[in-house]
C-alpha cells in the first residue's frame, strides 16, 4: 500500500525522520519505477547507517537495472556480509556477474543455490539460461528437467524447456512443454500459444493447428499486432 506509506511518511517531521523513513521512501520509488529517486534515497539511508543490508541491497538492485554491473557487485557483496545466505541477494549477485560476462562466477552461485534451495526454480532457470547461451542445449534440458522434478509447477522452467526442445528439433516435446507453461502459468505465459503456433506453421506445416493456437492466444487477450507481424 504505497499511498498509505507516503501519507505516514509525510506526516513525520523532517528533523525526526530515521533511516527507515528513507528506506520506505526508496522502496516506494523503486516500486513505481522511479529508479533515480530510489537510488538517492538508498544513498541517503547509507549516510545514516553505512552497513545497512536493506540500503546496500536496494542500491544494488537499482544499479543492476541501470546495468552498472560492477557497482551492483560491490553493493550486493556488502549486503551479503550481513546476510551471507540470502537467496535473493545471491541471485542478484549472479545476474550482476552475468552482466560483465563472468559466467563461471554466476554459475558457481546458481549451482550452490540449487544445492541449498532445491525447491526454488530461479537458480535452475538462470543456470539453464547461461548454458543455452553457450549452445549447450542438451545440458540445458537436463538442468530444466532436474528443476521440474523439484519445482513441478514452474511455468518459467517449462517455457524455457519448450524453447530448448525446439532448438534441437524435438517438436512434440517442445509443444508439450509449452502447454505445461500455459497450464501452470498466468497471463504472461499465453505467449506459449504463439510459440506452439509457430512450430505448427514453420516446422510441422499444419495450418489447421496453427490457426487453432493463434485463436487460443487471442481469446486469452493476446496482442493482435504480434499475430499480424507473424508472431
mmCIF file of C-alpha atoms in Angstrom:
data_model
loop_
_atom_site.group_PDB
_atom_site.id
_atom_site.type_symbol
_atom_site.label_atom_id
_atom_site.label_comp_id
_atom_site.label_asym_id
_atom_site.label_seq_id
_atom_site.Cartn_x
_atom_site.Cartn_y
_atom_site.Cartn_z
ATOM 1 C CA UNK A 1 0.000 0.000 0.000
ATOM 2 C CA UNK A 2 2.471 2.687 -1.165
ATOM 3 C CA UNK A 3 -0.044 5.534 -0.877
ATOM 4 C CA UNK A 4 -0.545 4.799 2.815
ATOM 5 C CA UNK A 5 3.209 4.647 3.348
ATOM 6 C CA UNK A 6 3.576 8.027 1.626
ATOM 7 C CA UNK A 7 0.898 9.547 3.852
ATOM 8 C CA UNK A 8 2.504 8.225 7.029
ATOM 9 C CA UNK A 9 5.952 9.326 5.912
ATOM 10 C CA UNK A 10 4.799 12.831 5.005
ATOM 11 C CA UNK A 11 3.222 13.277 8.444
ATOM 12 C CA UNK A 12 6.580 12.781 10.132
ATOM 13 C CA UNK A 13 8.543 15.927 10.838
ATOM 14 C CA UNK A 14 11.599 16.264 8.615
ATOM 15 C CA UNK A 15 14.023 16.504 11.529
ATOM 16 C CA UNK A 16 12.603 13.319 13.094
ATOM 17 C CA UNK A 17 12.957 11.070 10.059
ATOM 18 C CA UNK A 18 15.003 7.923 10.639
ATOM 19 C CA UNK A 19 16.898 5.642 8.297
ATOM 20 C CA UNK A 20 13.734 3.576 7.913
ATOM 21 C CA UNK A 21 11.833 6.555 6.545
ATOM 22 C CA UNK A 22 14.394 6.820 3.770
ATOM 23 C CA UNK A 23 14.283 3.070 3.117
ATOM 24 C CA UNK A 24 10.480 3.176 2.904
ATOM 25 C CA UNK A 25 10.628 6.123 0.528
ATOM 26 C CA UNK A 26 13.271 4.383 -1.600
ATOM 27 C CA UNK A 27 11.188 1.225 -1.869
ATOM 28 C CA UNK A 28 8.136 3.243 -2.917
ATOM 29 C CA UNK A 29 10.151 4.963 -5.645
ATOM 30 C CA UNK A 30 11.536 1.600 -6.721
ATOM 31 C CA UNK A 31 8.069 0.036 -6.940
ATOM 32 C CA UNK A 32 6.937 2.993 -9.077
ATOM 33 C CA UNK A 33 9.885 2.655 -11.441
ATOM 34 C CA UNK A 34 11.393 5.972 -10.350
ATOM 35 C CA UNK A 35 14.857 4.489 -10.082
ATOM 36 C CA UNK A 36 16.868 7.718 -9.913
ATOM 37 C CA UNK A 37 14.896 8.899 -6.892
ATOM 38 C CA UNK A 38 15.094 5.449 -5.312
ATOM 39 C CA UNK A 39 18.867 5.403 -5.673
ATOM 40 C CA UNK A 40 19.155 8.796 -3.994
ATOM 41 C CA UNK A 41 17.053 7.627 -1.041
ATOM 42 C CA UNK A 42 19.079 4.429 -0.634
ATOM 43 C CA UNK A 43 22.280 6.511 -0.631
ATOM 44 C CA UNK A 44 20.815 8.841 1.992
ATOM 45 C CA UNK A 45 19.940 5.811 4.124
ATOM 46 C CA UNK A 46 23.566 4.674 3.885
ATOM 47 C CA UNK A 47 24.692 8.025 5.299
ATOM 48 C CA UNK A 48 22.640 7.224 8.385
ATOM 49 C CA UNK A 49 23.793 3.612 8.568
ATOM 50 C CA UNK A 50 26.737 2.706 6.293
ATOM 51 C CA UNK A 51 26.471 -1.059 6.816
ATOM 52 C CA UNK A 52 22.687 -1.341 6.369
ATOM 53 C CA UNK A 53 21.731 -4.502 4.492
ATOM 54 C CA UNK A 54 18.470 -3.133 3.054
ATOM 55 C CA UNK A 55 20.139 0.003 1.715
ATOM 56 C CA UNK A 56 23.030 -1.853 0.045
ATOM 57 C CA UNK A 57 20.603 -4.417 -1.401
ATOM 58 C CA UNK A 58 18.271 -1.718 -2.750
ATOM 59 C CA UNK A 59 21.159 0.274 -4.166
ATOM 60 C CA UNK A 60 22.422 -2.897 -5.847
ATOM 61 C CA UNK A 61 19.041 -3.614 -7.408
ATOM 62 C CA UNK A 62 18.915 -0.152 -8.970
ATOM 63 C CA UNK A 63 22.480 -0.499 -10.235
ATOM 64 C CA UNK A 64 21.565 -3.865 -11.743
ATOM 65 C CA UNK A 65 18.570 -2.322 -13.522
ATOM 66 C CA UNK A 66 20.801 0.509 -14.776
ATOM 67 C CA UNK A 67 23.389 -2.036 -15.998
ATOM 68 C CA UNK A 68 26.036 -0.700 -13.624
ATOM 69 C CA UNK A 69 27.116 -4.274 -13.017
ATOM 70 C CA UNK A 70 30.449 -3.691 -11.293
ATOM 71 C CA UNK A 71 28.824 -1.277 -8.837
ATOM 72 C CA UNK A 72 25.994 -3.753 -8.269
ATOM 73 C CA UNK A 73 28.501 -6.497 -7.420
ATOM 74 C CA UNK A 74 30.042 -4.240 -4.768
ATOM 75 C CA UNK A 75 26.639 -3.336 -3.307
ATOM 76 C CA UNK A 76 25.367 -6.916 -3.176
ATOM 77 C CA UNK A 77 28.661 -8.110 -1.685
ATOM 78 C CA UNK A 78 28.328 -5.523 1.113
ATOM 79 C CA UNK A 79 24.745 -6.624 1.774
ATOM 80 C CA UNK A 80 25.801 -10.273 1.870
ATOM 81 C CA UNK A 81 28.241 -9.513 4.679
ATOM 82 C CA UNK A 82 25.164 -9.020 6.864
ATOM 83 C CA UNK A 83 23.169 -11.935 5.406
ATOM 84 C CA UNK A 84 25.509 -14.346 3.570
ATOM 85 C CA UNK A 85 22.857 -16.953 2.714
ATOM 86 C CA UNK A 86 20.192 -14.606 1.390
ATOM 87 C CA UNK A 87 18.696 -16.292 -1.675
ATOM 88 C CA UNK A 88 17.618 -13.130 -3.463
ATOM 89 C CA UNK A 89 20.864 -11.268 -2.858
ATOM 90 C CA UNK A 90 22.811 -14.209 -4.253
ATOM 91 C CA UNK A 91 20.540 -14.445 -7.296
ATOM 92 C CA UNK A 92 21.043 -10.745 -7.989
ATOM 93 C CA UNK A 93 24.793 -11.096 -7.486
ATOM 94 C CA UNK A 94 24.790 -13.889 -10.062
ATOM 95 C CA UNK A 95 22.900 -11.689 -12.527
ATOM 96 C CA UNK A 96 25.442 -8.912 -11.996
ATOM 97 C CA UNK A 97 28.275 -11.315 -12.799
ATOM 98 C CA UNK A 98 26.389 -12.322 -15.936
ATOM 99 C CA UNK A 99 26.225 -8.647 -16.858
ATOM 100 C CA UNK A 100 30.026 -8.453 -17.045
ATOM 101 C CA UNK A 101 30.221 -11.844 -18.809
ATOM 102 C CA UNK A 102 31.685 -13.641 -15.806
ATOM 103 C CA UNK A 103 29.530 -16.674 -16.456
ATOM 104 C CA UNK A 104 31.675 -19.069 -14.429
ATOM 105 C CA UNK A 105 31.196 -16.963 -11.274
ATOM 106 C CA UNK A 106 27.460 -16.684 -11.926
ATOM 107 C CA UNK A 107 27.114 -20.432 -12.499
ATOM 108 C CA UNK A 108 29.009 -21.221 -9.297
ATOM 109 C CA UNK A 109 26.473 -19.117 -7.382
ATOM 110 C CA UNK A 110 23.484 -20.743 -9.091
ATOM 111 C CA UNK A 111 24.838 -24.272 -8.534
ATOM 112 C CA UNK A 112 25.372 -23.569 -4.855
ATOM 113 C CA UNK A 113 21.854 -22.172 -4.569
ATOM 114 C CA UNK A 114 20.434 -25.297 -6.215
ATOM 115 C CA UNK A 115 22.141 -27.359 -3.503
ATOM 116 C CA UNK A 116 20.715 -25.202 -0.724
ATOM 117 C CA UNK A 117 17.333 -24.211 -2.207
ATOM 118 C CA UNK A 118 16.372 -27.145 -4.436
ATOM 119 C CA UNK A 119 12.653 -26.299 -4.313
ATOM 120 C CA UNK A 120 13.146 -22.776 -5.747
ATOM 121 C CA UNK A 121 13.008 -22.566 -9.574
ATOM 122 C CA UNK A 122 15.041 -19.366 -10.062
ATOM 123 C CA UNK A 123 18.569 -20.848 -9.805
ATOM 124 C CA UNK A 124 17.706 -23.647 -12.249
ATOM 125 C CA UNK A 125 16.285 -21.129 -14.709
ATOM 126 C CA UNK A 126 19.278 -18.794 -14.542
ATOM 127 C CA UNK A 127 21.807 -21.624 -14.776
ATOM 128 C CA UNK A 128 19.938 -23.131 -17.732
ATOM 129 C CA UNK A 129 19.783 -19.761 -19.447
ATOM 130 C CA UNK A 130 23.580 -19.473 -19.382
ATOM 131 C CA UNK A 131 24.003 -22.988 -20.746
ATOM 132 C CA UNK A 132 21.566 -22.134 -23.536
ATOM 133 C CA UNK A 133 23.597 -19.037 -24.423
ATOM 134 C CA UNK A 134 26.595 -21.350 -24.744
ATOM 135 C CA UNK A 135 24.555 -23.532 -27.151
ATOM 136 C CA UNK A 136 24.771 -26.476 -24.737
ATOM 137 C CA UNK A 137 21.144 -27.380 -25.282
ATOM 138 C CA UNK A 138 21.222 -30.962 -24.005
ATOM 139 C CA UNK A 139 22.861 -29.788 -20.768
ATOM 140 C CA UNK A 140 20.256 -27.034 -20.550
ATOM 141 C CA UNK A 141 17.456 -29.584 -20.881
ATOM 142 C CA UNK A 142 18.971 -31.751 -18.136
ATOM 143 C CA UNK A 143 19.109 -28.759 -15.766
ATOM 144 C CA UNK A 144 15.498 -27.826 -16.547
ATOM 145 C CA UNK A 145 14.290 -31.400 -16.064
ATOM 146 C CA UNK A 146 16.042 -31.555 -12.701
ATOM 147 C CA UNK A 147 14.435 -28.248 -11.794
ATOM 148 C CA UNK A 148 10.993 -29.530 -12.740
ATOM 149 C CA UNK A 149 11.454 -32.623 -10.600
ATOM 150 C CA UNK A 150 11.804 -30.306 -7.606
ATOM 151 C CA UNK A 151 9.568 -27.469 -8.848
ATOM 152 C CA UNK A 152 6.926 -29.304 -10.918
ATOM 153 C CA UNK A 153 4.656 -26.286 -11.385
ATOM 154 C CA UNK A 154 7.153 -23.702 -12.581
ATOM 155 C CA UNK A 155 5.891 -22.106 -15.809
ATOM 156 C CA UNK A 156 9.244 -20.399 -16.409
ATOM 157 C CA UNK A 157 11.091 -23.728 -16.429
ATOM 158 C CA UNK A 158 8.514 -25.287 -18.759
ATOM 159 C CA UNK A 159 8.658 -22.283 -21.091
ATOM 160 C CA UNK A 160 12.437 -22.433 -21.399
ATOM 161 C CA UNK A 161 12.245 -26.207 -21.812
ATOM 162 C CA UNK A 162 9.883 -25.700 -24.741
ATOM 163 C CA UNK A 163 12.402 -23.371 -26.334
ATOM 164 C CA UNK A 164 15.270 -25.828 -25.856
ATOM 165 C CA UNK A 165 13.383 -28.805 -27.294
ATOM 166 C CA UNK A 166 12.511 -26.713 -30.331
ATOM 167 C CA UNK A 167 16.159 -25.794 -30.856
ATOM 168 C CA UNK A 168 17.152 -29.451 -31.059
ATOM 169 C CA UNK A 169 14.214 -30.348 -33.296
ATOM 170 C CA UNK A 170 12.105 -32.287 -30.776
ATOM 171 C CA UNK A 171 8.885 -30.524 -31.665
ATOM 172 C CA UNK A 172 6.376 -32.793 -29.890
ATOM 173 C CA UNK A 173 8.259 -32.393 -26.615
ATOM 174 C CA UNK A 174 8.518 -28.673 -27.231
ATOM 175 C CA UNK A 175 4.756 -28.351 -27.689
ATOM 176 C CA UNK A 176 4.140 -30.414 -24.547
ATOM 177 C CA UNK A 177 6.457 -28.189 -22.506
ATOM 178 C CA UNK A 178 4.806 -25.014 -23.790
ATOM 179 C CA UNK A 179 1.383 -26.440 -22.906
ATOM 180 C CA UNK A 180 2.599 -27.060 -19.355
ATOM 181 C CA UNK A 181 3.864 -23.470 -19.186
ATOM 182 C CA UNK A 182 0.356 -22.296 -20.085
ATOM 183 C CA UNK A 183 -1.279 -24.706 -17.648
ATOM 184 C CA UNK A 184 0.863 -23.639 -14.697
ATOM 185 C CA UNK A 185 1.392 -20.007 -15.612
ATOM 186 C CA UNK A 186 -0.561 -16.810 -15.635
ATOM 187 C CA UNK A 187 -1.441 -14.377 -18.399
ATOM 188 C CA UNK A 188 2.168 -13.623 -19.328
ATOM 189 C CA UNK A 189 2.660 -17.240 -20.329
ATOM 190 C CA UNK A 190 -0.019 -17.106 -23.019
ATOM 191 C CA UNK A 191 2.905 -16.253 -25.327
ATOM 192 C CA UNK A 192 3.423 -20.016 -25.334
ATOM 193 C CA UNK A 193 0.345 -20.300 -27.578
ATOM 194 C CA UNK A 194 2.225 -18.309 -30.216
ATOM 195 C CA UNK A 195 5.303 -20.488 -29.757
ATOM 196 C CA UNK A 196 3.173 -23.568 -30.398
ATOM 197 C CA UNK A 197 1.526 -21.924 -33.411
ATOM 198 C CA UNK A 198 4.969 -21.082 -34.772
ATOM 199 C CA UNK A 199 6.053 -24.738 -34.525
ATOM 200 C CA UNK A 200 2.938 -25.910 -36.355
ATOM 201 C CA UNK A 201 3.406 -23.246 -39.022
ATOM 202 C CA UNK A 202 7.109 -23.490 -39.774
ATOM 203 C CA UNK A 203 8.186 -26.923 -38.569
ATOM 204 C CA UNK A 204 5.179 -29.241 -38.753
ATOM 205 C CA UNK A 205 3.442 -27.446 -41.654
ATOM 206 C CA UNK A 206 -0.008 -27.820 -40.113
ATOM 207 C CA UNK A 207 -2.181 -24.821 -40.983
ATOM 208 C CA UNK A 208 -5.191 -26.013 -39.006
ATOM 209 C CA UNK A 209 -3.278 -26.344 -35.718
ATOM 210 C CA UNK A 210 -1.525 -23.039 -36.388
ATOM 211 C CA UNK A 211 -4.865 -21.221 -36.625
ATOM 212 C CA UNK A 212 -6.181 -23.108 -33.592
ATOM 213 C CA UNK A 213 -3.406 -21.887 -31.294
ATOM 214 C CA UNK A 214 -3.495 -18.351 -32.636
ATOM 215 C CA UNK A 215 -7.197 -18.276 -31.776
ATOM 216 C CA UNK A 216 -6.428 -19.570 -28.270
ATOM 217 C CA UNK A 217 -3.845 -16.815 -27.862
ATOM 218 C CA UNK A 218 -6.247 -14.082 -28.959
ATOM 219 C CA UNK A 219 -9.061 -15.494 -26.846
ATOM 220 C CA UNK A 220 -6.854 -15.172 -23.760
ATOM 221 C CA UNK A 221 -6.274 -11.493 -24.522
ATOM 222 C CA UNK A 222 -3.176 -11.758 -26.687
ATOM 223 C CA UNK A 223 -1.779 -8.903 -28.763
ATOM 224 C CA UNK A 224 -3.291 -8.856 -32.265
ATOM 225 C CA UNK A 225 -0.315 -6.879 -33.585
ATOM 226 C CA UNK A 226 2.014 -9.750 -32.730
ATOM 227 C CA UNK A 227 -0.147 -12.090 -34.789
ATOM 228 C CA UNK A 228 -0.193 -9.637 -37.714
ATOM 229 C CA UNK A 229 3.592 -9.364 -37.577
ATOM 230 C CA UNK A 230 3.907 -13.120 -37.832
ATOM 231 C CA UNK A 231 4.487 -13.584 -34.091
#
